[in-house]
GROMACS .gro file of C-alpha atoms in nm:
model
  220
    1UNK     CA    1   0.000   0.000   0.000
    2UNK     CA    2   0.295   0.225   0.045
    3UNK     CA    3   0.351   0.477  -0.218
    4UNK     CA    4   0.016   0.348  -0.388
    5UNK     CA    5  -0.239   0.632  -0.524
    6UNK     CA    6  -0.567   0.423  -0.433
    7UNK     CA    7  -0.681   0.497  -0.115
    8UNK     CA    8  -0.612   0.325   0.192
    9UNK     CA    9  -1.017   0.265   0.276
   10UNK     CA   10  -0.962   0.106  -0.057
   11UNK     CA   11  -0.645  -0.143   0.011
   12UNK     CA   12  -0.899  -0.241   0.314
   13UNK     CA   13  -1.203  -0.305   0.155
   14UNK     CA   14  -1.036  -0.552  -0.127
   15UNK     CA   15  -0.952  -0.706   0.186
   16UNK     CA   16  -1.259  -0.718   0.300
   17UNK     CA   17  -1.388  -0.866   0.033
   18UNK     CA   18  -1.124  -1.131  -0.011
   19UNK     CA   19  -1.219  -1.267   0.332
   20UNK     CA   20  -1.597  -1.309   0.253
   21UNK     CA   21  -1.555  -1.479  -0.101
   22UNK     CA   22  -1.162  -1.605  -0.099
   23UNK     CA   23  -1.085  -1.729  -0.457
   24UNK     CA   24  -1.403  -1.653  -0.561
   25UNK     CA   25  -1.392  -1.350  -0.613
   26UNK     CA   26  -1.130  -1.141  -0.902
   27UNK     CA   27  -1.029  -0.842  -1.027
   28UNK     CA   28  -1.331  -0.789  -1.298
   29UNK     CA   29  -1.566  -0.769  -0.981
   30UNK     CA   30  -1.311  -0.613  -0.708
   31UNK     CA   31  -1.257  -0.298  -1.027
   32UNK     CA   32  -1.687  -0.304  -0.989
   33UNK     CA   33  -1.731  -0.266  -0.621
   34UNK     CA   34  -1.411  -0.042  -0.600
   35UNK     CA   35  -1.528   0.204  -0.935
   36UNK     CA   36  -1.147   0.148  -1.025
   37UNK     CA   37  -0.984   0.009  -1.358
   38UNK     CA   38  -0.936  -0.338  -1.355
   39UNK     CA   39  -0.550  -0.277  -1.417
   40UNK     CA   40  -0.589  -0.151  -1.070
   41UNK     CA   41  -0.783  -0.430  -0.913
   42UNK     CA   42  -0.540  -0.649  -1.043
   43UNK     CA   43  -0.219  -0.445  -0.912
   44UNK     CA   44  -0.386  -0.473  -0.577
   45UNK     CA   45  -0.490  -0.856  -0.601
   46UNK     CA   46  -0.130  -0.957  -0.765
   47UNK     CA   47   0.021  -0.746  -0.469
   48UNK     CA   48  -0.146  -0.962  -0.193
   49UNK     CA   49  -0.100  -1.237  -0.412
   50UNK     CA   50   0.265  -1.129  -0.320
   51UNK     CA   51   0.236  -1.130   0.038
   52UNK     CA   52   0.086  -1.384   0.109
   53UNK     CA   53   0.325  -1.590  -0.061
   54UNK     CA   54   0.653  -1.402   0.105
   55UNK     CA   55   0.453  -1.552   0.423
   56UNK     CA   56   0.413  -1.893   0.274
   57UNK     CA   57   0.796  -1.917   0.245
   58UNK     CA   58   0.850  -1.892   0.600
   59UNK     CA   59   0.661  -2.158   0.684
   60UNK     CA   60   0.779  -2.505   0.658
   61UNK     CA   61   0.611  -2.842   0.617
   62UNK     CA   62   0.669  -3.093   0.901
   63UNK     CA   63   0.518  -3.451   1.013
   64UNK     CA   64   0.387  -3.648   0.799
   65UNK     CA   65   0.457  -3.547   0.484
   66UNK     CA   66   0.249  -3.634   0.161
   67UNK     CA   67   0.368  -3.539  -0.171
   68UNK     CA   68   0.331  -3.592  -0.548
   69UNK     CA   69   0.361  -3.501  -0.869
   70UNK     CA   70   0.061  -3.310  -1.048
   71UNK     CA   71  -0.016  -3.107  -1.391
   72UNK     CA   72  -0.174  -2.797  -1.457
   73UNK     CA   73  -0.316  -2.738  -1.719
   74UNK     CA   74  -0.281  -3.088  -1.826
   75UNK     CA   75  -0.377  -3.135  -2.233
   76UNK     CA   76  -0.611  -3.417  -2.238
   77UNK     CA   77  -0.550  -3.774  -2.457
   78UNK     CA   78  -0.155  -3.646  -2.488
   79UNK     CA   79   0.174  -3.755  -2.351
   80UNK     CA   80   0.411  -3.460  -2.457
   81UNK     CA   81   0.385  -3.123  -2.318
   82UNK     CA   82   0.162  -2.964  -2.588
   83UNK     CA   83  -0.004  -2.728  -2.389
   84UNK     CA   84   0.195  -2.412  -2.377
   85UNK     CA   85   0.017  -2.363  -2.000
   86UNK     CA   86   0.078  -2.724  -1.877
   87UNK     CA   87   0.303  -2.700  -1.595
   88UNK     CA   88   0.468  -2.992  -1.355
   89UNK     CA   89   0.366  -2.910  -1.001
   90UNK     CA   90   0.464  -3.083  -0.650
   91UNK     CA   91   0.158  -3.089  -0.490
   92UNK     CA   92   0.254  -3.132  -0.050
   93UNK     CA   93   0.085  -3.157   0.258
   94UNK     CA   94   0.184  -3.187   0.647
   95UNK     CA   95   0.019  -3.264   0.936
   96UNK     CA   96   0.073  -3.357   1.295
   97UNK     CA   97  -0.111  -3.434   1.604
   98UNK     CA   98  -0.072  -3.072   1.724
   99UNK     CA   99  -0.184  -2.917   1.399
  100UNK     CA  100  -0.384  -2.933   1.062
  101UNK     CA  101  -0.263  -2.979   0.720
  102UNK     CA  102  -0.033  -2.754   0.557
  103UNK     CA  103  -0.092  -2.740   0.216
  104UNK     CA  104   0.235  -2.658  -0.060
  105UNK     CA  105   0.167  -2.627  -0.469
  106UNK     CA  106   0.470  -2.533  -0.592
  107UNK     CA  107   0.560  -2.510  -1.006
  108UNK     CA  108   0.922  -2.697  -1.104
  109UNK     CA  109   1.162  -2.553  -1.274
  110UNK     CA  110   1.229  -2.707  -1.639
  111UNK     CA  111   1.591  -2.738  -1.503
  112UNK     CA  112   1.462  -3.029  -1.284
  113UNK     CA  113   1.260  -3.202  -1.496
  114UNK     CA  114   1.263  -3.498  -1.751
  115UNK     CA  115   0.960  -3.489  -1.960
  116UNK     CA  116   0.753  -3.473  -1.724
  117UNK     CA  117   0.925  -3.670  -1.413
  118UNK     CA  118   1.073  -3.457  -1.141
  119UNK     CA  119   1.483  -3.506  -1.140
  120UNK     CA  120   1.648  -3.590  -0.795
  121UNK     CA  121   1.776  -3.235  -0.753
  122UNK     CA  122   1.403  -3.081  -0.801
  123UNK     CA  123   1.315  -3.356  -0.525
  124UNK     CA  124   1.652  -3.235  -0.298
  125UNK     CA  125   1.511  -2.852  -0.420
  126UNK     CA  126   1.171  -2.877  -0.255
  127UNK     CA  127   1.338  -3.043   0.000
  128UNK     CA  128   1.590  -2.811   0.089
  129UNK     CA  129   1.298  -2.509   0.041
  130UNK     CA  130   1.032  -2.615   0.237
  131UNK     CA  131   1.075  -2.879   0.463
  132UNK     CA  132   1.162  -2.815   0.797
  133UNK     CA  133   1.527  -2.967   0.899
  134UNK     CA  134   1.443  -3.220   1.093
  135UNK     CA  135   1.206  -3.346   0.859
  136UNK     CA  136   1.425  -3.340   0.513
  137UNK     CA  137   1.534  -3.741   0.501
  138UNK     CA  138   1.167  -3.806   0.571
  139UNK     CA  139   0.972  -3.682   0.264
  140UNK     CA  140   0.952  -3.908  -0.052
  141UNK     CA  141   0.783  -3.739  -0.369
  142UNK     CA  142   0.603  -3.969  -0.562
  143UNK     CA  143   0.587  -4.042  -0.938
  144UNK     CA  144   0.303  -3.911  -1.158
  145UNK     CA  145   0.004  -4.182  -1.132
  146UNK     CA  146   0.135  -4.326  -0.810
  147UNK     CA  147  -0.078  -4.200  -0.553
  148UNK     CA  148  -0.157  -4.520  -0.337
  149UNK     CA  149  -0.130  -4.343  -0.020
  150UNK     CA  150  -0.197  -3.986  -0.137
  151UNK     CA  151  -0.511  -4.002  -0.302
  152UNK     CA  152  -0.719  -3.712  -0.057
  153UNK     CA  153  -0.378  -3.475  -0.155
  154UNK     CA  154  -0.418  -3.523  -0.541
  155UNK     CA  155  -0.846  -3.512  -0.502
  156UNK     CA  156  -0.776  -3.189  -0.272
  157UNK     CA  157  -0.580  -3.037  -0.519
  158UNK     CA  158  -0.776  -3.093  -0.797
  159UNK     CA  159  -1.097  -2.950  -0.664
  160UNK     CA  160  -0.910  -2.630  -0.552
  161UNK     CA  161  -0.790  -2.572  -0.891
  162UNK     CA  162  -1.126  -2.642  -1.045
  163UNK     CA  163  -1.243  -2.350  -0.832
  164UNK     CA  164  -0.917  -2.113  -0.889
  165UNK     CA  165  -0.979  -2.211  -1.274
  166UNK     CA  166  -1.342  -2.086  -1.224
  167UNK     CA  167  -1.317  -1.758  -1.109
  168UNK     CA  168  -0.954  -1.685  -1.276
  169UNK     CA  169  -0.933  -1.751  -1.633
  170UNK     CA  170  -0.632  -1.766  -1.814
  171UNK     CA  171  -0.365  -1.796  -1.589
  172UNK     CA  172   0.014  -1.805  -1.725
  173UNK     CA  173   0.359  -1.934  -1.668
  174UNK     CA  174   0.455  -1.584  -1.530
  175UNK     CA  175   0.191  -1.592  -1.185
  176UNK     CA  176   0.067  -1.893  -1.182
  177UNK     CA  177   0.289  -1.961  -0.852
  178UNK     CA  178   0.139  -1.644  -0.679
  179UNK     CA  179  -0.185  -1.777  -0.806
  180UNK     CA  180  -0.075  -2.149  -0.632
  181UNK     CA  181   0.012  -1.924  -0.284
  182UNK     CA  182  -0.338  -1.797  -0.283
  183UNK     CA  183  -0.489  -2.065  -0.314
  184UNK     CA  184  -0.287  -2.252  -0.037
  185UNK     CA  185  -0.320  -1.962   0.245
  186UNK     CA  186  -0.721  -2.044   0.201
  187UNK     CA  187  -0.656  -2.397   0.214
  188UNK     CA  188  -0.425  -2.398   0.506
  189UNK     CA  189  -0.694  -2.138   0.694
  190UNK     CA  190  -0.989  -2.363   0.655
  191UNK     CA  191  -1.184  -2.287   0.971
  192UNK     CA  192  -1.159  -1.910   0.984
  193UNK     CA  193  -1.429  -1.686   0.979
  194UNK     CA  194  -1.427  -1.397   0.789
  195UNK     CA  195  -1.345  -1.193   1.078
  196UNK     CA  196  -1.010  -1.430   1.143
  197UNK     CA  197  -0.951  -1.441   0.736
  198UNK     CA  198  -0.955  -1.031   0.745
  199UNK     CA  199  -0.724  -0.988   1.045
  200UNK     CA  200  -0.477  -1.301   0.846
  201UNK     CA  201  -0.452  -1.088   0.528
  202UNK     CA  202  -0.401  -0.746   0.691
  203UNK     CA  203  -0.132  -0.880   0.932
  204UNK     CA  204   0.033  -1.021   0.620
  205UNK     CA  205   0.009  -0.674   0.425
  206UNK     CA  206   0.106  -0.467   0.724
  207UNK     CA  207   0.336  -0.689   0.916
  208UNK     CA  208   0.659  -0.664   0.658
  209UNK     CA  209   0.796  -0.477   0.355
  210UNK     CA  210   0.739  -0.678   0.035
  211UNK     CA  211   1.104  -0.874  -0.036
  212UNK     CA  212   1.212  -0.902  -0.416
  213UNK     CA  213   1.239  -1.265  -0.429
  214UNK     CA  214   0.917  -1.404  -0.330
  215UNK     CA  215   0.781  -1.573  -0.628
  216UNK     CA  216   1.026  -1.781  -0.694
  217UNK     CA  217   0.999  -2.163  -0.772
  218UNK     CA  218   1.215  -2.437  -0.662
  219UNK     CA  219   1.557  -2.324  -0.625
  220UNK     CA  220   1.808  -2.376  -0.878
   0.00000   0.00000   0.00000
């Protein structure tokens, strides 16, 4: 918000919003309830998009850890990547007896892929990224397909994107990680009222200056 030319009552209301409809709601109707352009709707939704996934980085997945393999954007009836949106995506979740899941969508580089099989460094990558320390030799990604143990993860993530696909159309290479973020800090905040959501998102936008790093992927 700082050094922005929409008003603040304005930064707080698309907050406001956010924490009544979550990912339902997007910058063609934020730029109608606002009376703003939609270039500015979506400045303000890709900059939230940006803190909430600084925050995201900070936190680290520990317990039992469940992870896969996924596509966005998948072509259907094809093997190759012939969908210039298709994306690989490891797809995590954590839990423990002291808290809920932790959900983790995060795009792989090209660097650590073959085809479409995540390399050993992409697997040491998310590793070394997101897992908590103690926690790192106990996390096995599996194969596309192979989801004998982690079918809620894979049915989980495929009715969030159906609903992120629904109300955002169109999303690139370029943000669709910030677009993966948003979509986790709702499903890692199931139980919060709007009230809670509100207070989440404006202690994320008012906690810490944005950082210039903090969309990217998997480490090199």
């Amino acid at each position: 918000m700082d050094k922005s030319r929409t008003p603040l009552r304005k930064w707080l209301l698309v907050l406001f919003l956010i924490s009544l409809h979550q990912i339902q709601i997007n910058a063609v109707q934020i730029s109608i309830a606002l009376h703003v352009t939609y270039k500015t709707a979506w400045g303000m939704l890709h900059k939230i998009r940006q803190f909430i996934s600084q925050a995201d980085e900070h936190e680290k997945l520990s317990g039992v850890i469940k992870a896969a393999v996924e596509l966005y954007a998948r072509k259907q009836h094809s093997s190759n990547h012939d969908s210039p949106k298709e994306r690989s995506i490891v797809i995590a979740c954590s839990s423990s007896l002291c808290s809920a899941s932790y959900f983790k969508f995060k795009v792989i580089p090209s660097a650590h892929l073959n085809e479409r099989c995540l390399l050993r460094s992409g697997a040491a990558a998310f590793a070394r990224n997101y897992v908590s320390d103690s926690y790192v030799n106990h996390i096995i990604i599996q194969p596309l397909y192979r989801m004998a143990d982690s079918r809620l993860l894979r049915s989980q993530y495929k009715r969030s994107i159906i609903k992120l696909n629904a109300c955002f159309k169109g999303i690139g290479a370029t943000h669709l990680q910030s677009y993966l973020n948003y979509l986790c800090f709702f499903l890692n905040h199931p139980c919060l009222d709007p009230h809670s959501l509100l207070y989440e998102l404006t202690s994320l936008c008012l906690g810490r200056p944005l950082s210039n790093n903090v969309l990217l992927p998997l480490a090199e």
